[in-house]
């Protein structure tokens, strides 16, 4: 009995230790969001940089003397360096995007994530770097016959200490009082003579400092690695969303909840702890759409033009010719091109369908999905598993792909369309991570990290050329059908709901039901694309559901121009070709990609499609 | 025939009374104005009729049918069109497409994925625009219109559902003075011709006194006066609300004098 | 007329596609209290917001203390010595009274700085609730706090948006005292008002705004003495 109890106690303590770490990181994220209203993807990068700084600085300091003082001095110095990087990010980037639509903000900060990833690899190399252990806290403590690391006890204390210090900062200093006031009403703070720019810069220092501190404190427990940014950022998102974005107290509460959920979830459902966390988030958001201690967001400006598809026009005669030429060119690739060219062309067609379906949501419906790859990946897994596990042939497996993609989109979408703005985007991300986690952790079925190989087309379709034609027909039909829906009353109704939900409701449109149906259709189309992709690669793996692929899709529609109907096709072609040409040539592909995304957001937000529309307007004599 | 009967509507927001025992009736073809100072509860009462807010207690009856607490889209289908304080139109669409969208919704075809929306109900949409003298701007994008014309498009959208009752929340707010009179004349003309009941809130007293058959005056959530424009204009209580409380005046003057 | 401290000329402004102001011109002399009268929706609040830089004027000029301020950010205008008390008060409800005052604090230039203690003298009701959260205050107390918070910035002139709205008569008297106290401290005040008695008790000049245009510009005494004039502009 006492052993049992001791075990549970230790489990609980280790939950508290991870809750502490999680809180320290999430508090910075929620603070930055509260004041600037930007959800900073790069917060995870600051965490990672904190760890790398610490594994560099702390051993150097410990050479002088192996004392706890120097260890923690090194941790604090690392956090300060990261804080300064946060200031740089605010001045160079965030300041320019406070007023742009939130999708662009998310993408721009994700661009920073990509750049930092490559920078870290360049500076510290690809190998994980283990940090030194903290002098004086290297031992284990016996608690009811269970060994528990002393450093984790220290961490358990660190969370509440940081909470207390933050409380003091927020209540006893002028800076903190201004921060709290600005979180409530930024404009009024300005009208009282406070320079918001300085306040925002200070906030980014504090936010990045906290992320860096969280990373630096982790070095005795985990090695610094270039993957730690994305894994922590989703957890930090979950904590801030559950707690209520902008609420530090909420973040603490949520971190405690999640820490315990993980600690005990491991005992009960060892395979799906990640899923539990995201399920908790989905549940909280459905019951309390603004998190445990959050507040409703003010409605966005009603008079602003929506960022998306405007009046869709049909093809002009010349454009019909262009489309025909494009289809002919795609059809001619197997005749004139080599195997490599066929492979690239096939993939472009598949991504074109996926990007088109995403823009059906984002551009046409105003539903910003940050997890569209989930439906792509689920379609791929449906096809792949049916072929490899159940021995089905390709044809029914390909039909199953859109059905499964659509089914999961309907399931997740049921919750997603209840939310709005940044919370909606976060929930799409969370559901995508649930799907990712299942595919990653359910090793017996999905093959886990390695995925499954041997997803080959039927014999008649086995050649690259034949499969290319199958993709051409399937993706072409998919795009054609979705495009038709955009022009149909249903597509127009989605645009109407996006432009003005109150007006749409007032003329009798059930906005939520229409958005749900739209989400399901887009998910089905992405599922089809995923199924096609699985057979073109011959394998499936969890990256097909990952955030980076979701962001690739978003980059495609951004590059193509989300205001235009056909832009995403152009964007997919351009993005994938550029990636295919440049990626082998450079070691810094991600850096380039990140910088390009930021450049797109800052100077070219209308993309190729927008540039084409402007050109066309100029040629036709400047009609409105 | 009594088109709309509102009985004892109450609404509190966190202890603040926004509507207290609000009751009134509206006949078909009648134009009823709701006025009162800021925070008097005009929008609250208005939104309880339109379905944007659910009353704490009380009933809203439309042509004998209880519509209290129904969502806006259901109330719309029962024949209630509305305009918003800040005009709500579909900004990404042309004027004509806005009207086509409203007609598609009225016909219950918003889930249609086969037809081409630009080909549907064109003539009907043009007919509505013609009624509002907007046929020439049919192909214009909404963004290119003056705000007064945006308001007219919104009115046309509300009329597309062939309403029996029109709810207009500050129909002339944000418009240039010359456009206001024109819009109100238009509304009044259409309402009288088609026998549509109109309930509107308004700050522009010219608009109210020129077109309303009856006026309700709300103060702190309660109706303090109701009647013809002449009655309301002559009501001393209403005068007090609009000109400040006379009882306070002497006291304030005395203090001002004392301070020199 | 004394030297103009604040002067707006041909001010046009609105929100998105909606136009509210169609060329508003007014001036506020040093140490003067002027009332901008008008009905709901006439453009009173919009005028004050456009002067304060909270919405960007589409046309027209605004001069304050000898500088063109149209188009400047609100915080720069505030730092030039123009205070603003919004209609809906916009108190930071999560903050205590003392913290709200702290947000407004700015250094005084060449005059006695306002301190919380001096303000508690003007608004005795606030003194006992220094550490109370603003969310737990009545409307009248919040209005006092909003004015006190702005005074902490030691402004030379204050824009006061409908200070009397929704207040009980006894609080109104305190509010009138506060405006007159500001005047005695040499602070110029431009207040927007619907309550004529309140405006008449505190203001030297009156403007009447209707449908975004100034319809009356003259002394408060003249407007008060002439019921016909008043009825023409302000009654139903």
Tab-separated table of N, CA, C and O in Angstrom, chain A residues 171 174 177-178 180-181 184-185 187-195 295 303, chain C residues 16-17 52 74-75 78-79 86 90 92-95 99 102-103 105-106 149:
chain	number	residue	atom	x	y	z
A	171	UNK	N	2.570	43.900	-10.400
A	171	UNK	CA	1.791	44.719	-9.466
A	171	UNK	C	2.608	45.807	-8.780
A	171	UNK	O	2.052	46.771	-8.299
A	174	UNK	N	6.092	50.075	-12.261
A	174	UNK	CA	5.328	50.855	-13.233
A	174	UNK	C	5.212	50.079	-14.549
A	174	UNK	O	4.145	50.037	-15.158
A	177	UNK	N	2.510	47.496	-14.232
A	177	UNK	CA	1.171	48.083	-14.191
A	177	UNK	C	0.762	48.519	-15.602
A	177	UNK	O	-0.366	48.298	-16.032
A	178	UNK	N	1.711	49.105	-16.322
A	178	UNK	CA	1.409	49.510	-17.703
A	178	UNK	C	1.096	48.289	-18.553
A	178	UNK	O	0.189	48.317	-19.391
A	180	UNK	N	-0.234	45.467	-17.580
A	180	UNK	CA	-1.580	44.978	-17.282
A	180	UNK	C	-2.635	45.898	-17.870
A	180	UNK	O	-3.655	45.447	-18.393
A	181	UNK	N	-2.374	47.201	-17.802
A	181	UNK	CA	-3.326	48.145	-18.369
A	181	UNK	C	-3.421	47.934	-19.883
A	181	UNK	O	-4.510	47.924	-20.456
A	184	UNK	N	-5.487	45.130	-21.152
A	184	UNK	CA	-6.919	45.423	-21.087
A	184	UNK	C	-7.359	46.359	-22.209
A	184	UNK	O	-8.391	46.177	-22.815
A	185	UNK	N	-6.581	47.433	-22.422
A	185	UNK	CA	-7.007	48.479	-23.357
A	185	UNK	C	-5.777	49.245	-23.857
A	185	UNK	O	-5.368	50.229	-23.256
A	187	UNK	N	-5.259	51.098	-26.528
A	187	UNK	CA	-5.421	52.446	-27.059
A	187	UNK	C	-5.554	53.477	-25.946
A	187	UNK	O	-5.066	54.592	-26.057
A	188	UNK	N	-6.228	53.083	-24.858
A	188	UNK	CA	-6.394	54.034	-23.754
A	188	UNK	C	-5.043	54.325	-23.118
A	188	UNK	O	-4.768	55.461	-22.735
A	189	UNK	N	-4.202	53.296	-23.025
A	189	UNK	CA	-2.864	53.513	-22.478
A	189	UNK	C	-2.121	54.534	-23.334
A	189	UNK	O	-1.450	55.428	-22.828
A	190	UNK	N	-2.295	54.419	-24.653
A	190	UNK	CA	-1.676	55.381	-25.558
A	190	UNK	C	-2.226	56.787	-25.331
A	190	UNK	O	-1.483	57.765	-25.284
A	191	UNK	N	-3.543	56.885	-25.147
A	191	UNK	CA	-4.166	58.200	-24.975
A	191	UNK	C	-3.722	58.851	-23.669
A	191	UNK	O	-3.892	60.044	-23.476
A	192	UNK	N	-3.158	58.060	-22.755
A	192	UNK	CA	-2.636	58.619	-21.509
A	192	UNK	C	-1.153	58.954	-21.628
A	192	UNK	O	-0.505	59.255	-20.636
A	193	UNK	N	-0.616	58.868	-22.850
A	193	UNK	CA	0.745	59.326	-23.075
A	193	UNK	C	1.812	58.255	-23.001
A	193	UNK	O	2.993	58.559	-22.970
A	194	UNK	N	1.419	56.995	-22.962
A	194	UNK	CA	2.418	55.930	-22.884
A	194	UNK	C	2.803	55.499	-24.302
A	194	UNK	O	1.925	55.231	-25.129
A	195	UNK	N	4.097	55.466	-24.571
A	195	UNK	CA	4.566	55.026	-25.887
A	195	UNK	C	4.444	53.512	-25.983
A	195	UNK	O	5.197	52.766	-25.367
A	295	UNK	N	-10.594	36.090	-21.547
A	295	UNK	CA	-11.713	36.999	-21.799
A	295	UNK	C	-12.048	36.990	-23.281
A	295	UNK	O	-11.187	36.799	-24.110
A	303	UNK	N	-15.730	46.875	-40.962
A	303	UNK	CA	-15.708	47.574	-42.235
A	303	UNK	C	-14.483	47.212	-43.062
A	303	UNK	O	-14.327	47.674	-44.171
C	16	UNK	N	-14.324	53.732	-40.963
C	16	UNK	CA	-14.486	52.945	-42.182
C	16	UNK	C	-15.225	53.771	-43.212
C	16	UNK	O	-14.893	54.929	-43.456
C	17	UNK	N	-16.264	53.173	-43.806
C	17	UNK	CA	-16.987	53.918	-44.840
C	17	UNK	C	-17.923	54.985	-44.257
C	17	UNK	O	-18.408	55.833	-44.986
C	52	UNK	N	-7.879	64.007	-30.497
C	52	UNK	CA	-6.924	63.265	-29.668
C	52	UNK	C	-6.058	62.316	-30.480
C	52	UNK	O	-5.115	61.728	-29.958
C	74	UNK	N	-1.694	59.161	-30.703
C	74	UNK	CA	-2.359	59.667	-29.501
C	74	UNK	C	-1.357	59.918	-28.374
C	74	UNK	O	-1.462	60.916	-27.651
C	75	UNK	N	-0.371	59.025	-28.223
C	75	UNK	CA	0.528	59.194	-27.070
C	75	UNK	C	1.378	60.453	-27.223
C	75	UNK	O	1.717	61.105	-26.237
C	78	UNK	N	-0.873	63.316	-26.244
C	78	UNK	CA	-1.006	63.344	-24.790
C	78	UNK	C	0.244	63.954	-24.164
C	78	UNK	O	0.157	64.740	-23.212
C	79	UNK	N	1.421	63.625	-24.709
C	79	UNK	CA	2.664	64.142	-24.130
C	79	UNK	C	2.827	65.644	-24.345
C	79	UNK	O	3.610	66.280	-23.655
C	86	UNK	N	-12.435	59.494	-21.861
C	86	UNK	CA	-13.400	58.982	-22.835
C	86	UNK	C	-14.800	58.842	-22.246
C	86	UNK	O	-14.977	58.795	-21.034
C	90	UNK	N	-13.448	53.902	-19.827
C	90	UNK	CA	-12.326	53.010	-20.124
C	90	UNK	C	-11.333	52.917	-18.969
C	90	UNK	O	-10.115	53.051	-19.140
C	92	UNK	N	-9.218	50.879	-16.336
C	92	UNK	CA	-8.606	49.545	-16.372
C	92	UNK	C	-9.187	48.763	-15.196
C	92	UNK	O	-8.749	48.926	-14.056
C	93	UNK	N	-10.178	47.946	-15.481
C	93	UNK	CA	-10.954	47.363	-14.390
C	93	UNK	C	-10.175	46.336	-13.579
C	93	UNK	O	-10.533	46.059	-12.443
C	94	UNK	N	-9.111	45.750	-14.157
C	94	UNK	CA	-8.309	44.785	-13.387
C	94	UNK	C	-7.379	45.483	-12.405
C	94	UNK	O	-6.772	44.834	-11.568
C	95	UNK	N	-7.212	46.784	-12.574
C	95	UNK	CA	-6.241	47.514	-11.773
C	95	UNK	C	-6.959	48.214	-10.608
C	95	UNK	O	-8.140	48.534	-10.705
C	99	UNK	N	-3.400	52.060	-8.985
C	99	UNK	CA	-2.702	51.628	-10.205
C	99	UNK	C	-3.224	52.360	-11.435
C	99	UNK	O	-2.464	52.726	-12.331
C	102	UNK	N	-1.534	55.494	-11.518
C	102	UNK	CA	-0.129	55.327	-11.903
C	102	UNK	C	0.013	55.276	-13.434
C	102	UNK	O	0.952	55.828	-14.005
C	103	UNK	N	-0.934	54.613	-14.094
C	103	UNK	CA	-0.853	54.530	-15.562
C	103	UNK	C	-0.898	55.933	-16.167
C	103	UNK	O	-0.211	56.233	-17.138
C	105	UNK	N	0.186	58.713	-14.819
C	105	UNK	CA	1.199	59.646	-14.307
C	105	UNK	C	2.217	60.059	-15.370
C	105	UNK	O	2.762	59.234	-16.066
C	106	UNK	N	2.405	61.375	-15.490
C	106	UNK	CA	3.453	61.904	-16.344
C	106	UNK	C	4.058	63.104	-15.645
C	106	UNK	O	3.376	63.762	-14.865
C	149	UNK	N	-7.325	60.099	-13.316
C	149	UNK	CA	-6.262	59.414	-14.048
C	149	UNK	C	-5.677	60.326	-15.120
C	149	UNK	O	-4.464	60.382	-15.318
